[in-house]
Short mmCIF file of C-alpha atoms (C1' of nucleotides) in Angstrom, two decimals:
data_model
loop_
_atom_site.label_atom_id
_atom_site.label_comp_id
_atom_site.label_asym_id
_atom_site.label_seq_id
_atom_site.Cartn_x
_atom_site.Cartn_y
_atom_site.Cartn_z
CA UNK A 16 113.86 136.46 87.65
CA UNK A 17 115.50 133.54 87.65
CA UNK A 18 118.31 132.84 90.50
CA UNK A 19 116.22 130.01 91.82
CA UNK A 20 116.79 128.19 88.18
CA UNK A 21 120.35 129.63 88.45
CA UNK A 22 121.23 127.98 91.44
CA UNK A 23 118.82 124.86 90.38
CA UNK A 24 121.62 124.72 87.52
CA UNK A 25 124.31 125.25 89.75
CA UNK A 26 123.63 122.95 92.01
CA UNK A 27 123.20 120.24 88.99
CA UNK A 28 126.41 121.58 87.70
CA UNK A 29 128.26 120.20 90.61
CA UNK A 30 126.78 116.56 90.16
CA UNK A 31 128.78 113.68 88.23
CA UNK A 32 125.76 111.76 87.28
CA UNK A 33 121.82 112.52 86.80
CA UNK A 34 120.23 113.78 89.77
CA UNK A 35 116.45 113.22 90.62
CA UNK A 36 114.36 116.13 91.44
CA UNK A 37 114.28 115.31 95.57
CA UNK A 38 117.67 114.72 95.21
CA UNK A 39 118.68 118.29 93.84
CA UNK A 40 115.82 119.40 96.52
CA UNK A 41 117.42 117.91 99.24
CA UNK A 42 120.81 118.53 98.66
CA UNK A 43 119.66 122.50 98.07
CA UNK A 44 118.00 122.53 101.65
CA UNK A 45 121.20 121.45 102.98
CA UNK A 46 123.43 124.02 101.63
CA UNK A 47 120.80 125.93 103.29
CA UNK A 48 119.28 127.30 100.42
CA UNK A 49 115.64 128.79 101.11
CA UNK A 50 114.12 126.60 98.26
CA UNK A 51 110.27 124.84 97.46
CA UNK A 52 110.28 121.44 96.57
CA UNK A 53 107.86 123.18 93.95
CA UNK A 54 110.36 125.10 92.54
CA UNK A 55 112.93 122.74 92.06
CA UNK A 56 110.10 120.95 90.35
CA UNK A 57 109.39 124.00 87.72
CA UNK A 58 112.85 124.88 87.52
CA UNK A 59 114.08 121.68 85.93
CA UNK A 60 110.99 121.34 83.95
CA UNK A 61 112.29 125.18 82.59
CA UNK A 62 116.03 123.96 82.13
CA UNK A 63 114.91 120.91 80.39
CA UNK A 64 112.52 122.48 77.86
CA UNK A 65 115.46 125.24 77.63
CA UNK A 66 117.86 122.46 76.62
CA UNK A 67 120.13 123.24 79.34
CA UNK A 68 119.85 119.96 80.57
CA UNK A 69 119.62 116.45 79.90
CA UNK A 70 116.57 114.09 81.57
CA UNK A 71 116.06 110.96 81.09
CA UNK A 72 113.39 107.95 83.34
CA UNK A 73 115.22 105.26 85.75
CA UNK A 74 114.04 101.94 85.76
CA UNK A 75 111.89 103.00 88.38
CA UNK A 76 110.06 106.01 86.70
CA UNK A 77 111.83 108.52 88.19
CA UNK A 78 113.06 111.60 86.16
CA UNK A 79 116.49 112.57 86.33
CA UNK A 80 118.81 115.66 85.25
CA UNK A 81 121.85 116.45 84.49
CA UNK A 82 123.69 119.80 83.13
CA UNK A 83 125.41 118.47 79.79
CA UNK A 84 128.65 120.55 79.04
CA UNK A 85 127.62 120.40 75.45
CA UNK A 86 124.49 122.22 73.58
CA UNK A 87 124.81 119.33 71.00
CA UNK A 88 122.45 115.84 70.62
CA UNK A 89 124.75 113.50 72.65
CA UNK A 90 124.28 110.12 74.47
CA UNK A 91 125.29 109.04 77.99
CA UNK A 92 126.88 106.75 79.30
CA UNK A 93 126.55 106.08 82.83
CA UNK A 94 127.96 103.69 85.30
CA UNK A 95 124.98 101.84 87.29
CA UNK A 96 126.54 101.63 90.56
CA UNK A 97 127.73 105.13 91.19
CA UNK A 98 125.64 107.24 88.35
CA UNK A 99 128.69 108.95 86.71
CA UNK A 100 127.88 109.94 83.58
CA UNK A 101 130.51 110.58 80.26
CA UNK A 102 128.86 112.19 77.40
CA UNK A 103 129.51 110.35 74.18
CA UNK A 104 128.53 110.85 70.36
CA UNK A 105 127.56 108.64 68.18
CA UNK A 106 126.72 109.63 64.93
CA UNK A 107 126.75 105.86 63.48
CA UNK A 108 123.69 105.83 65.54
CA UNK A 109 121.72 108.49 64.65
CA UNK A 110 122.42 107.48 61.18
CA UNK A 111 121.15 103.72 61.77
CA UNK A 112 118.09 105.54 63.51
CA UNK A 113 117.55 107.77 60.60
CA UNK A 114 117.51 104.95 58.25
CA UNK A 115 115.43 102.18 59.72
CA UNK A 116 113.09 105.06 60.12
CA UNK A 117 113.19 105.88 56.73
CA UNK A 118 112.89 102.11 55.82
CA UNK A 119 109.41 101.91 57.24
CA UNK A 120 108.25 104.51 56.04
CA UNK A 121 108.60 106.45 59.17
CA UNK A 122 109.18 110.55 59.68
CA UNK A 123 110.20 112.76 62.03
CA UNK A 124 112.37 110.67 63.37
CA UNK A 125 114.04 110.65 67.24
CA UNK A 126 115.20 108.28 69.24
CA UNK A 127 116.58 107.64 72.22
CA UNK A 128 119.80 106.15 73.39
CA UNK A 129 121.41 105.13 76.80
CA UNK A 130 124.21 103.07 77.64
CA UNK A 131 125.21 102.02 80.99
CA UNK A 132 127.63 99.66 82.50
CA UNK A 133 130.17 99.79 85.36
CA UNK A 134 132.45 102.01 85.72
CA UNK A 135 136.41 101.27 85.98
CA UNK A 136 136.25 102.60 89.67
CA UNK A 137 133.33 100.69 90.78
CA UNK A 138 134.33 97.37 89.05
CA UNK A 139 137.33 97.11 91.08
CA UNK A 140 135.11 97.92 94.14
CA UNK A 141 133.32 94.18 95.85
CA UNK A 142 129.95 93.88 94.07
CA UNK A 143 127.10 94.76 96.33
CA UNK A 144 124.78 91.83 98.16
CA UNK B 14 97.92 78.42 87.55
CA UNK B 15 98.85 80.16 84.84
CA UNK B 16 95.35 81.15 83.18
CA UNK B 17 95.11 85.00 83.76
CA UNK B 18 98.53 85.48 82.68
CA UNK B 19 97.70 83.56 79.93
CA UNK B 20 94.70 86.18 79.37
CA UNK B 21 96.78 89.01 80.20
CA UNK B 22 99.81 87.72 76.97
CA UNK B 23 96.75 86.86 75.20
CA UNK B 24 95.48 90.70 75.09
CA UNK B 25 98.99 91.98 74.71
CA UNK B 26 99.50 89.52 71.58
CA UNK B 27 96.31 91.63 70.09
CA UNK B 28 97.51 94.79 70.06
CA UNK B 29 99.70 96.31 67.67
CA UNK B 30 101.78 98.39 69.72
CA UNK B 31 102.57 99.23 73.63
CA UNK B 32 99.65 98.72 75.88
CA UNK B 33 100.02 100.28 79.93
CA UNK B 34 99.04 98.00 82.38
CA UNK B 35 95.81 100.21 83.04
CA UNK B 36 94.60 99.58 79.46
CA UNK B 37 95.84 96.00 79.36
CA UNK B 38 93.22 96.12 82.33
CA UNK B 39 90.10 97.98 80.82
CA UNK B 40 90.03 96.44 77.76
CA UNK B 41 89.87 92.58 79.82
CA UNK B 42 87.30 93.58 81.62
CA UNK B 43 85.19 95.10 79.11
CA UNK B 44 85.99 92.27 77.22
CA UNK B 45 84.15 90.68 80.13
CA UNK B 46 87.12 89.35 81.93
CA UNK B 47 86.88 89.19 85.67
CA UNK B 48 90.39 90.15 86.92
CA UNK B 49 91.35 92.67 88.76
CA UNK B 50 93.91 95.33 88.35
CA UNK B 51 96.81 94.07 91.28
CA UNK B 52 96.66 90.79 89.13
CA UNK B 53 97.24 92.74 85.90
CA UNK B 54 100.11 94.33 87.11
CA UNK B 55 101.72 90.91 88.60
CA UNK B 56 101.04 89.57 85.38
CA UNK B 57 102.80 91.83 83.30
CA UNK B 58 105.80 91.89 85.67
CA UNK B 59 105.62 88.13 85.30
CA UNK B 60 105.73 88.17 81.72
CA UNK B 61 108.59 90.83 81.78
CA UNK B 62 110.88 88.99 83.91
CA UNK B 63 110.30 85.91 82.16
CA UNK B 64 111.21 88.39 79.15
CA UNK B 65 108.30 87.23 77.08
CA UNK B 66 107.03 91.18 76.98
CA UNK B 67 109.00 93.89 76.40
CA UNK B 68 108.96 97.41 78.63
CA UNK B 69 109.36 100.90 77.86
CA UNK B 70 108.35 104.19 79.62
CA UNK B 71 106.49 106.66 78.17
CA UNK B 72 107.26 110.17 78.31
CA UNK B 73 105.24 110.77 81.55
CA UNK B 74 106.45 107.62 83.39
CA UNK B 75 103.98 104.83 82.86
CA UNK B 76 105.17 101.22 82.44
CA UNK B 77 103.83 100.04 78.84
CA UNK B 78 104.21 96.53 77.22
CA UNK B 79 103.99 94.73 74.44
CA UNK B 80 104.16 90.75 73.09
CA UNK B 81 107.21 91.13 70.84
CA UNK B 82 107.53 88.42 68.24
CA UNK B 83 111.10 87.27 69.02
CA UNK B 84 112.72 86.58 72.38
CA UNK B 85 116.13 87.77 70.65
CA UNK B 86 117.34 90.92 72.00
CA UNK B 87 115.81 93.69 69.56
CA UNK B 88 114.41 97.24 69.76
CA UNK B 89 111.66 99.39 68.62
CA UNK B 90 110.19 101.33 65.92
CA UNK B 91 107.45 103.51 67.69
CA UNK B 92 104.87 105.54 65.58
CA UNK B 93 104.22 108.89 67.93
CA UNK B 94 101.24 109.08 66.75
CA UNK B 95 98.97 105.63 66.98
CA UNK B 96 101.50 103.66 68.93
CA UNK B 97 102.08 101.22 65.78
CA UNK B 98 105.25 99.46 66.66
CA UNK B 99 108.41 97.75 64.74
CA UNK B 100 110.54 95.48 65.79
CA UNK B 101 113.98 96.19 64.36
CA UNK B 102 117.29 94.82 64.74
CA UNK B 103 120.50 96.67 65.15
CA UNK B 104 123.18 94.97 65.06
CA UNK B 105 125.95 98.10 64.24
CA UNK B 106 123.96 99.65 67.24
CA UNK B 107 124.81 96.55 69.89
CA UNK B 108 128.40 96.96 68.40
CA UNK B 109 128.51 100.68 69.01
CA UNK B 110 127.09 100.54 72.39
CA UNK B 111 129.86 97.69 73.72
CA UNK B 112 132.75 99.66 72.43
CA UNK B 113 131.58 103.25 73.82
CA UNK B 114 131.73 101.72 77.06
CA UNK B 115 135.19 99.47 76.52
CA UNK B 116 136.22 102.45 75.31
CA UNK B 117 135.68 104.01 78.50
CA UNK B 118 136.63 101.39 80.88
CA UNK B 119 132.93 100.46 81.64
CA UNK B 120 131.91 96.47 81.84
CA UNK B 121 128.74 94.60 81.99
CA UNK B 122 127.07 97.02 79.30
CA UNK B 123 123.46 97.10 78.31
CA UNK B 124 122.13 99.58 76.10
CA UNK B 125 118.36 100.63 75.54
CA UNK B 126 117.54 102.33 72.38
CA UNK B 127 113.92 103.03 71.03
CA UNK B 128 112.95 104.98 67.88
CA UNK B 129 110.36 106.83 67.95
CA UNK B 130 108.52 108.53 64.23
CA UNK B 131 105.37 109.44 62.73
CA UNK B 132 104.25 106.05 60.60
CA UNK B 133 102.99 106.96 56.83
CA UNK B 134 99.70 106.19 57.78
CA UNK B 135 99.49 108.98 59.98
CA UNK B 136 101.88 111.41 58.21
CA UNK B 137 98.60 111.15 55.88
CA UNK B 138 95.85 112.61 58.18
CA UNK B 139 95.85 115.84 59.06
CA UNK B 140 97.99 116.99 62.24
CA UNK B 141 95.91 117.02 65.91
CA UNK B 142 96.18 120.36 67.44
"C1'" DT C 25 106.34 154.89 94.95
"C1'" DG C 26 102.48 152.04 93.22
"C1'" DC C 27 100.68 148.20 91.14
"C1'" DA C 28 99.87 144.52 87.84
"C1'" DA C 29 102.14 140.42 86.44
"C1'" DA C 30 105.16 136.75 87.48
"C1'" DA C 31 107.35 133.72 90.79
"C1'" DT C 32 107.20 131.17 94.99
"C1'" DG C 33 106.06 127.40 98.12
"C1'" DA C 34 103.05 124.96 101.56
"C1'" DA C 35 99.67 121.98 101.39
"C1'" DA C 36 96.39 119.19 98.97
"C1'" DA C 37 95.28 116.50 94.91
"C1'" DT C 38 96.61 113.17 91.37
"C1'" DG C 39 97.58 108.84 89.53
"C1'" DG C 40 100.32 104.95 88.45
"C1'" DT C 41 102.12 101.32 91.01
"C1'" DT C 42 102.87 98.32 95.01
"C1'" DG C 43 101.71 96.21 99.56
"C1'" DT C 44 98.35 93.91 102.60
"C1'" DC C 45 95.58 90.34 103.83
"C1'" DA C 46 91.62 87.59 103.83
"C1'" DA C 47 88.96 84.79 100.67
"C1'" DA C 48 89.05 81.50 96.89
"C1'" DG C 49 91.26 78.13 94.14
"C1'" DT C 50 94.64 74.14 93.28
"C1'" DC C 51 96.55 69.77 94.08
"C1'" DG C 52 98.53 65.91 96.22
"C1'" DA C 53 97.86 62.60 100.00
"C1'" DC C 54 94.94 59.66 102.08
"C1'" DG D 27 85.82 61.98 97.38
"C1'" DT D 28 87.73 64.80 101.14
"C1'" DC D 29 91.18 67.32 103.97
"C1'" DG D 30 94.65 70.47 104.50
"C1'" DA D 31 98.89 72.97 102.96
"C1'" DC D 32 100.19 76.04 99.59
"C1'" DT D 33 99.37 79.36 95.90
"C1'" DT D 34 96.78 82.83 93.48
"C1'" DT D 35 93.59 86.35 93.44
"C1'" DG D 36 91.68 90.97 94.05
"C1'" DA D 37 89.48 94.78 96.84
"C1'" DC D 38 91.36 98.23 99.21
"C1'" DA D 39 94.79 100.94 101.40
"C1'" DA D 40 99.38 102.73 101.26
"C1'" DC D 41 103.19 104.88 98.56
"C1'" DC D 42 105.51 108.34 96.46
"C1'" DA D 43 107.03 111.24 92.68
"C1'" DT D 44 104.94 114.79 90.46
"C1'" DT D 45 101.39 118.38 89.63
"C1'" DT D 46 97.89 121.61 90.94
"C1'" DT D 47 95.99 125.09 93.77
"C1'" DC D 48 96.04 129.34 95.64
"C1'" DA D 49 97.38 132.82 98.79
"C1'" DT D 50 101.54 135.42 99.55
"C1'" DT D 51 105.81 137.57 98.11
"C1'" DT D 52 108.74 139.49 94.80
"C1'" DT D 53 109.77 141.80 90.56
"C1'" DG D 54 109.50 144.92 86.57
"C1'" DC D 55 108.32 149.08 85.09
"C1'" DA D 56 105.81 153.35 84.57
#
DNA sequence: TGCAAAATGAAAATGGTTGTCAAAGTCGAC
DNA sequence: GTCGACTTTGACAACCATTTTCATTTTGCA
């Protein structure tokens, strides 16, 4: 059964930019779906493990999701005032990850790699306090 | 009064890779320091700010730091296994990073990049679980 | 239809981190 | 050397996202 992680997904779906577990929670409860925050919880955990979406920590060590349109390994970038997210690849990095890896004698190699700014939109806006 | 942050860069300096504030803790005091944990933590957010520690999250959200060796802007070679860290520099990755986001009408970019492997020391001993 | 297994969610537990506040330490002025 | 203002400290409580628990509901399937 799984129309709660359906409309988990869904509801990510809609988003522009990485969405936080109470977040997704909340916003469910208001479209008045009949939801547990404990759910929501398990759900994304499922997605994320699936590879159906993307999660990644804020600053403040909270997880946050997103439904990536694309299967692949990609990279975000995402605006810090108003979270929208473009998907970018980069394969000069994974290269430059896979060799200084390599260099010290590292295998298995990951990595992780997150670039934010500010958007077009929300540079033009007045910088807040 | 700057001894117990002193103490606290003083432990970080002695360990190899990323210590959370909760070790950084245990090991002073069995080392027979008398602090206490709040001051720990201030410490190490001290330290941060003043950028003479670096930050990362782990996987399940806990602040860890370590004494890097330079103050320039670098990132991190992290062994999975026993947390032995490298600091590497990366300069095609900076350049990558700033033209993704010019690229895409984003300003002010920062980036944060860590690679993580398994070190050759520990690609030696046998796998745990 | 019946029933075992899986999913659900309310409430409690967890655990890292931060806030509170009174006690202790620091330092300059006298 | 002593007094008092200011800073630092740390025990403890508060926070809050996340996880666990466990009783109830739902589902899959014979």
């Amino acid at each position: 059964m799984t129309t709660r992680r359906d409309a988990v997904h869904d509801t990510l779906r809609q988003s522009e930019g990485f969405r936080s577990a109470q977040d997704v929670y909340a916003e469910m409860r208001q479209h008045g779906a009949k939801i547990g925050l404990t759910t929501v919880y398990r759900a994304l955990q499922a997605l994320a493990d699936g590879g159906h979406v993307d999660v990644l920590r804020t600053d403040d060590g909270e997880s946050v999701y997103r439904a990536c349109e694309t299967g692949e390994h990609h990279h975000h970038l995402v605006c810090r005032r108003c979270g929208r997210t473009v998907e970018v690849a980069g394969p000069a990095v994974e290269r430059w990850a896979e060799t200084v890896g390599t260099e010290h004698g590292f295998t298995e190699i990951t990595h992780t790699v997150e670039v934010f700014g500010t958007c077009s939109s929300c540079s033009r806006t007045p910088r807040p306090a």
